[in-house]
Amino acid sequence: MSAALKTAGGTGPRHFLELMDLEPAALRRMLELGRQAKRGELQGQPLAGKTVALIFELPSTRTRVSFEVGIRQLGGTPLVLTAKEIQLNRGESIKDTARVLSRYVDAIMLRTADVAQIRELAEYATIPVINGLTNISHPCQLMADVMTFEEHRGPIAGQVVAWTGDGNNVAQSFIQAAARFGFTLRLATPPELQPPAELLAWARREGARVELTHDPAEAVRGARAVVTDCWISMSDEKTAAAQNRHNMLMPYQLNAALMKHAAPDAIVMHCLPAHRGEEITDEVMDGPQSVVFDEAENRLHAQKGILLWAFGAG
């Protein structure tokens, strides 16, 4: 790989918004670039001279640190901004923000509660836009999850991955990933917290093997990976419905009894932050099957692959 990458041309900027927007070959290329970065095989500083704006409307540990460190390690300059620091907080439109930032920086990562924000940003930006999390998806996390599974258990295609808990944004990205990476996904959620029917319909049209159940033991049976996430999203933590949600989701806790139904060599994943004793027990999270912290590390490497692809590699 050359030390200087050119911005992808021909059909406009290379956005990374949803896994469903991209072909499997492009996603595979990002993972390979991430693996090369992790192995120290990249030559020079591929992002030298590039500035990436990192905009956070929501708090972040892993997304902020992994993107900021990754950009610096690739030779680029991260510019971290919170919503309170820019004019979006005072009513400037996303459209105008996109047009202005496109004149100053070379790419934008946005972490927002509102998917409409990132879609409008990508519509008007003339530079790559990367989805750092929205209320309906977390595609960077899924790239790290696929990388982590394949490091520990080989190709994910044809394997069974089980999800237990809320049908939230990470679960919805897992549905997209099942279609793009060819694994079977079994989702165990309460009836009230199932993923959107239109997303499930899309996945099935794409040939994905996505199975829904309300029985976590059924979902986990024989799975090579078992995944969960926190039960209450950041925007819902203080709502009156939060306690009811805990009661609803307690039967879906990822604990040692549930893991007995999985394949003997199954791995455990959680995107973090974890609420120990709620969606996952200490015994499982700190146990021998957990790859949670490998998964967290791989956010750094997978996102390097995404950045390199966005700037034209491959």
Short mmCIF file of C-alpha atoms in Angstrom, two decimals:
data_model
loop_
_atom_site.label_atom_id
_atom_site.label_comp_id
_atom_site.label_asym_id
_atom_site.label_seq_id
_atom_site.Cartn_x
_atom_site.Cartn_y
_atom_site.Cartn_z
CA MET A 1 0.00 0.00 0.00
CA SER A 2 1.31 3.45 -0.83
CA ALA A 3 1.90 5.96 1.93
CA ALA A 4 -0.58 8.40 0.42
CA LEU A 5 -4.15 7.37 -0.26
CA LYS A 6 -6.45 9.12 -2.68
CA THR A 7 -10.04 9.85 -1.82
CA ALA A 8 -12.30 7.40 -3.63
CA GLY A 9 -13.63 8.94 -6.80
CA GLY A 10 -16.03 8.16 -9.58
CA THR A 11 -19.30 7.94 -7.66
CA GLY A 12 -18.67 10.40 -4.86
CA PRO A 13 -17.29 9.86 -1.36
CA ARG A 14 -17.14 6.44 0.23
CA HIS A 15 -19.56 6.65 3.13
CA PHE A 16 -19.76 3.96 5.82
CA LEU A 17 -23.32 4.33 7.08
CA GLU A 18 -24.95 0.89 7.20
CA LEU A 19 -23.69 -2.61 6.45
CA MET A 20 -26.71 -3.08 4.19
CA ASP A 21 -25.46 -0.26 1.94
CA LEU A 22 -22.25 -2.09 1.09
CA GLU A 23 -21.32 -5.21 -0.83
CA PRO A 24 -19.73 -8.12 1.06
CA ALA A 25 -16.51 -7.67 -0.93
CA ALA A 26 -16.13 -4.08 0.31
CA LEU A 27 -16.73 -5.13 3.92
CA ARG A 28 -14.24 -7.97 3.55
CA ARG A 29 -11.69 -5.51 2.16
CA MET A 30 -12.12 -3.29 5.23
CA LEU A 31 -11.55 -6.27 7.53
CA GLU A 32 -8.42 -7.27 5.65
CA LEU A 33 -7.07 -3.72 5.87
CA GLY A 34 -7.83 -3.76 9.60
CA ARG A 35 -6.00 -7.05 10.02
CA GLN A 36 -3.02 -5.67 8.12
CA ALA A 37 -2.99 -2.67 10.43
CA LYS A 38 -3.18 -4.93 13.48
CA ARG A 39 -0.26 -7.04 12.20
CA GLY A 40 1.82 -3.90 11.57
CA GLU A 41 1.98 -4.52 7.82
CA LEU A 42 0.99 -1.05 6.61
CA GLN A 43 3.76 1.00 5.06
CA GLY A 44 4.36 4.62 5.97
CA GLN A 45 1.52 6.78 7.30
CA PRO A 46 -1.46 6.22 5.00
CA LEU A 47 -3.50 9.10 6.44
CA ALA A 48 -0.68 11.65 6.50
CA GLY A 49 -2.11 15.10 5.79
CA LYS A 50 -5.71 13.96 6.46
CA THR A 51 -7.92 15.48 9.15
CA VAL A 52 -10.96 13.59 10.41
CA ALA A 53 -13.68 15.37 12.39
CA LEU A 54 -15.11 13.20 15.17
CA ILE A 55 -18.49 14.60 16.26
CA PHE A 56 -20.09 13.26 19.43
CA GLU A 57 -23.68 14.05 20.29
CA LEU A 58 -23.59 11.13 22.75
CA PRO A 59 -20.99 10.12 25.39
CA SER A 60 -18.36 7.66 24.29
CA THR A 61 -15.37 5.71 25.57
CA ARG A 62 -14.50 3.08 22.96
CA THR A 63 -15.67 4.98 19.87
CA ARG A 64 -13.86 8.17 20.81
CA VAL A 65 -10.61 6.61 21.97
CA SER A 66 -10.38 3.99 19.21
CA PHE A 67 -11.04 6.48 16.43
CA GLU A 68 -8.74 9.15 17.84
CA VAL A 69 -5.87 6.73 18.47
CA GLY A 70 -6.41 4.92 15.17
CA ILE A 71 -6.31 8.12 13.12
CA ARG A 72 -3.12 9.23 14.86
CA GLN A 73 -1.47 5.84 14.37
CA LEU A 74 -2.27 6.05 10.65
CA GLY A 75 -0.62 9.47 10.48
CA GLY A 76 -3.78 11.59 10.36
CA THR A 77 -5.13 14.29 12.64
CA PRO A 78 -8.35 13.73 14.63
CA LEU A 79 -10.49 16.75 15.47
CA VAL A 80 -12.83 15.86 18.35
CA LEU A 81 -16.00 17.94 18.63
CA THR A 82 -19.04 17.63 20.87
CA ALA A 83 -22.49 18.89 19.93
CA LYS A 84 -22.16 21.65 22.53
CA GLU A 85 -19.00 22.95 20.89
CA ILE A 86 -20.39 23.51 17.40
CA GLN A 87 -23.29 25.45 15.97
CA LEU A 88 -25.51 22.38 15.60
CA ASN A 89 -26.29 22.98 19.25
CA ARG A 90 -27.65 26.43 18.34
CA GLY A 91 -29.77 25.44 15.39
CA GLU A 92 -27.41 25.40 12.40
CA SER A 93 -28.68 22.85 9.92
CA ILE A 94 -26.99 19.54 9.25
CA LYS A 95 -26.94 20.49 5.58
CA ASP A 96 -24.92 23.64 6.21
CA THR A 97 -22.65 21.88 8.68
CA ALA A 98 -21.90 19.19 6.10
CA ARG A 99 -21.04 21.76 3.45
CA VAL A 100 -18.76 23.75 5.74
CA LEU A 101 -16.91 20.80 7.25
CA SER A 102 -16.36 19.40 3.75
CA ARG A 103 -14.23 22.51 3.07
CA TYR A 104 -12.11 22.04 6.21
CA VAL A 105 -11.59 18.33 6.87
CA ASP A 106 -11.21 15.13 4.88
CA ALA A 107 -13.80 12.88 6.57
CA ILE A 108 -16.43 13.03 9.32
CA MET A 109 -17.41 10.47 11.95
CA LEU A 110 -20.71 11.18 13.70
CA ARG A 111 -22.14 9.51 16.82
CA THR A 112 -25.75 10.56 17.22
CA ALA A 113 -29.06 9.37 18.65
CA ASP A 114 -30.91 10.31 15.46
CA VAL A 115 -30.22 8.32 12.29
CA ALA A 116 -31.79 11.13 10.23
CA GLN A 117 -28.85 13.34 11.24
CA ILE A 118 -26.21 11.09 9.76
CA ARG A 119 -28.20 10.41 6.61
CA GLU A 120 -28.57 14.13 5.95
CA LEU A 121 -24.92 14.72 6.76
CA ALA A 122 -23.89 12.12 4.17
CA GLU A 123 -26.32 13.53 1.60
CA TYR A 124 -24.68 16.96 1.65
CA ALA A 125 -21.06 16.16 2.55
CA THR A 126 -18.55 15.88 -0.27
CA ILE A 127 -16.21 13.82 1.94
CA PRO A 128 -16.62 10.37 3.54
CA VAL A 129 -19.04 10.11 6.47
CA ILE A 130 -18.73 7.27 8.99
CA ASN A 131 -21.51 6.09 11.29
CA GLY A 132 -20.13 5.95 14.83
CA LEU A 133 -23.52 4.86 16.24
CA THR A 134 -27.16 5.83 15.78
CA ASN A 135 -30.40 4.81 17.43
CA ILE A 136 -30.87 2.05 14.85
CA SER A 137 -27.37 0.72 14.16
CA HIS A 138 -23.73 0.40 15.21
CA PRO A 139 -21.89 -0.87 12.13
CA CYS A 140 -18.36 -0.15 13.39
CA GLN A 141 -19.06 -2.46 16.31
CA LEU A 142 -20.15 -5.24 13.99
CA MET A 143 -16.96 -5.01 11.97
CA ALA A 144 -15.01 -5.48 15.20
CA ASP A 145 -17.29 -8.35 16.21
CA VAL A 146 -16.79 -10.22 12.95
CA MET A 147 -13.03 -9.65 13.18
CA THR A 148 -13.03 -10.99 16.74
CA PHE A 149 -15.08 -14.08 15.94
CA GLU A 150 -12.84 -14.97 13.00
CA GLU A 151 -9.66 -14.52 15.06
CA HIS A 152 -10.95 -17.04 17.59
CA ARG A 153 -13.11 -19.44 15.58
CA GLY A 154 -12.29 -19.03 11.89
CA PRO A 155 -14.64 -17.93 9.09
CA ILE A 156 -17.99 -16.74 10.37
CA ALA A 157 -19.90 -17.80 7.25
CA GLY A 158 -22.13 -20.77 8.04
CA GLN A 159 -21.76 -20.39 11.81
CA VAL A 160 -24.53 -19.75 14.33
CA VAL A 161 -24.51 -16.54 16.37
CA ALA A 162 -27.08 -16.07 19.15
CA TRP A 163 -28.33 -12.76 20.53
CA THR A 164 -30.16 -12.53 23.84
CA GLY A 165 -31.78 -9.35 25.15
CA ASP A 166 -33.14 -6.17 23.62
CA GLY A 167 -33.59 -5.92 19.84
CA ASN A 168 -31.63 -2.66 19.92
CA ASN A 169 -29.29 -0.87 17.52
CA VAL A 170 -26.50 -3.43 17.90
CA ALA A 171 -28.95 -6.30 17.35
CA GLN A 172 -30.19 -4.53 14.23
CA SER A 173 -26.64 -4.27 12.90
CA PHE A 174 -26.20 -7.99 13.63
CA ILE A 175 -29.18 -8.62 11.34
CA GLN A 176 -27.49 -6.66 8.58
CA ALA A 177 -24.22 -8.50 9.24
CA ALA A 178 -25.93 -11.90 8.94
CA ALA A 179 -26.95 -10.93 5.42
CA ARG A 180 -23.54 -9.60 4.44
CA PHE A 181 -21.29 -12.21 6.10
CA GLY A 182 -23.42 -15.33 5.69
CA PHE A 183 -23.93 -16.55 9.24
CA THR A 184 -27.13 -17.72 10.94
CA LEU A 185 -28.43 -15.30 13.54
CA ARG A 186 -30.81 -16.39 16.26
CA LEU A 187 -32.41 -13.53 18.19
CA ALA A 188 -34.09 -14.07 21.55
CA THR A 189 -36.01 -10.97 22.64
CA PRO A 190 -39.22 -10.23 24.51
CA PRO A 191 -42.14 -9.78 22.08
CA GLU A 192 -42.25 -6.06 22.89
CA LEU A 193 -38.57 -5.53 22.01
CA GLN A 194 -38.20 -7.36 18.71
CA PRO A 195 -36.20 -5.70 15.93
CA PRO A 196 -38.22 -3.85 13.27
CA ALA A 197 -40.26 -6.06 10.95
CA GLU A 198 -39.08 -4.16 7.87
CA LEU A 199 -35.43 -4.87 8.71
CA LEU A 200 -36.15 -8.56 9.19
CA ALA A 201 -38.00 -8.60 5.87
CA TRP A 202 -35.02 -6.96 4.16
CA ALA A 203 -32.63 -9.53 5.63
CA ARG A 204 -34.75 -12.42 4.43
CA ARG A 205 -34.98 -10.93 0.93
CA GLU A 206 -31.19 -10.82 0.98
CA GLY A 207 -31.10 -14.53 1.81
CA ALA A 208 -30.05 -14.09 5.43
CA ARG A 209 -30.81 -16.82 7.94
CA VAL A 210 -32.37 -14.87 10.81
CA GLU A 211 -34.47 -16.72 13.37
CA LEU A 212 -36.63 -15.07 16.04
CA THR A 213 -37.62 -16.60 19.35
CA HIS A 214 -38.70 -15.52 22.82
CA ASP A 215 -36.76 -18.39 24.43
CA PRO A 216 -33.07 -17.57 25.03
CA ALA A 217 -32.14 -21.22 25.54
CA GLU A 218 -33.57 -22.01 22.11
CA ALA A 219 -31.57 -19.20 20.54
CA VAL A 220 -28.33 -20.19 22.22
CA ARG A 221 -28.57 -23.94 21.59
CA GLY A 222 -25.42 -25.02 19.75
CA ALA A 223 -24.33 -21.45 18.93
CA ARG A 224 -20.63 -20.70 18.42
CA ALA A 225 -21.02 -17.13 19.71
CA VAL A 226 -23.45 -15.67 22.24
CA VAL A 227 -23.89 -11.90 22.28
CA THR A 228 -25.74 -9.42 24.44
CA ASP A 229 -25.82 -5.70 25.17
CA CYS A 230 -27.06 -3.39 27.91
CA TRP A 231 -30.81 -3.31 28.44
CA ILE A 232 -31.28 0.43 28.68
CA SER A 233 -29.93 2.76 26.00
CA MET A 234 -28.28 6.04 26.96
CA SER A 235 -31.35 8.03 25.98
CA ASP A 236 -33.71 5.86 28.09
CA GLU A 237 -31.77 5.49 31.35
CA LYS A 238 -33.96 7.85 33.40
CA THR A 239 -37.36 7.09 31.92
CA ALA A 240 -40.26 5.61 33.88
CA ALA A 241 -40.19 2.57 31.60
CA ALA A 242 -36.62 1.63 32.55
CA GLN A 243 -37.58 -0.53 35.55
CA ASN A 244 -40.25 -2.34 33.57
CA ARG A 245 -37.67 -3.06 30.87
CA HIS A 246 -35.35 -4.61 33.46
CA ASN A 247 -38.15 -6.90 34.63
CA MET A 248 -38.98 -7.82 31.05
CA LEU A 249 -35.38 -8.65 30.16
CA MET A 250 -34.22 -10.50 33.27
CA PRO A 251 -35.05 -13.93 31.75
CA TYR A 252 -32.64 -13.02 28.90
CA GLN A 253 -29.63 -12.49 31.15
CA LEU A 254 -26.43 -14.02 29.78
CA ASN A 255 -25.34 -16.27 32.63
CA ALA A 256 -23.65 -19.62 33.19
CA ALA A 257 -26.94 -21.55 33.04
CA LEU A 258 -27.73 -20.09 29.62
CA MET A 259 -24.21 -20.75 28.30
CA LYS A 260 -24.66 -24.48 29.00
CA HIS A 261 -26.95 -24.57 25.95
CA ALA A 262 -24.28 -23.14 23.62
CA ALA A 263 -21.60 -25.07 21.77
CA PRO A 264 -18.80 -26.18 24.15
CA ASP A 265 -16.36 -23.84 22.41
CA ALA A 266 -18.76 -20.90 22.12
CA ILE A 267 -17.38 -17.42 22.68
CA VAL A 268 -19.14 -14.60 24.55
CA MET A 269 -19.27 -11.06 23.18
CA HIS A 270 -20.61 -7.76 24.54
CA CYS A 271 -20.00 -4.37 22.90
CA LEU A 272 -19.62 -2.60 26.28
CA PRO A 273 -20.25 -0.77 28.49
CA ALA A 274 -21.60 -3.68 30.50
CA HIS A 275 -23.95 -3.43 33.43
CA ARG A 276 -22.61 -6.42 35.33
CA GLY A 277 -25.29 -8.39 37.10
CA GLU A 278 -27.95 -7.17 34.69
CA GLU A 279 -27.58 -8.33 31.07
CA ILE A 280 -24.44 -10.36 31.85
CA THR A 281 -22.98 -11.90 34.99
CA ASP A 282 -19.41 -11.49 36.22
CA GLU A 283 -18.95 -15.25 35.95
CA VAL A 284 -19.58 -15.16 32.20
CA MET A 285 -17.97 -11.83 31.37
CA ASP A 286 -14.74 -12.72 33.17
CA GLY A 287 -14.89 -16.41 32.29
CA PRO A 288 -12.77 -18.43 29.86
CA GLN A 289 -15.27 -18.13 26.99
CA SER A 290 -15.37 -14.34 27.08
CA VAL A 291 -13.59 -12.41 24.32
CA VAL A 292 -15.14 -9.11 25.36
CA PHE A 293 -11.86 -7.23 25.72
CA ASP A 294 -10.39 -8.64 22.50
CA GLU A 295 -13.60 -7.37 20.91
CA ALA A 296 -13.08 -3.92 22.44
CA GLU A 297 -9.48 -3.82 21.17
CA ASN A 298 -10.63 -4.73 17.68
CA ARG A 299 -12.69 -1.56 17.46
CA LEU A 300 -9.32 0.14 16.93
CA HIS A 301 -8.19 -2.20 14.18
CA ALA A 302 -11.51 -2.61 12.38
CA GLN A 303 -12.00 1.15 12.28
CA LYS A 304 -8.55 1.61 10.80
CA GLY A 305 -9.72 -0.66 8.00
CA ILE A 306 -12.90 1.39 7.57
CA LEU A 307 -10.92 4.64 7.43
CA LEU A 308 -8.44 3.28 4.92
CA TRP A 309 -11.24 2.02 2.71
CA ALA A 310 -13.08 5.34 2.98
CA PHE A 311 -9.96 7.11 1.78
CA GLY A 312 -9.66 4.86 -1.25
CA ALA A 313 -7.70 1.74 -0.29
CA GLY A 314 -8.92 -1.28 -2.22
#
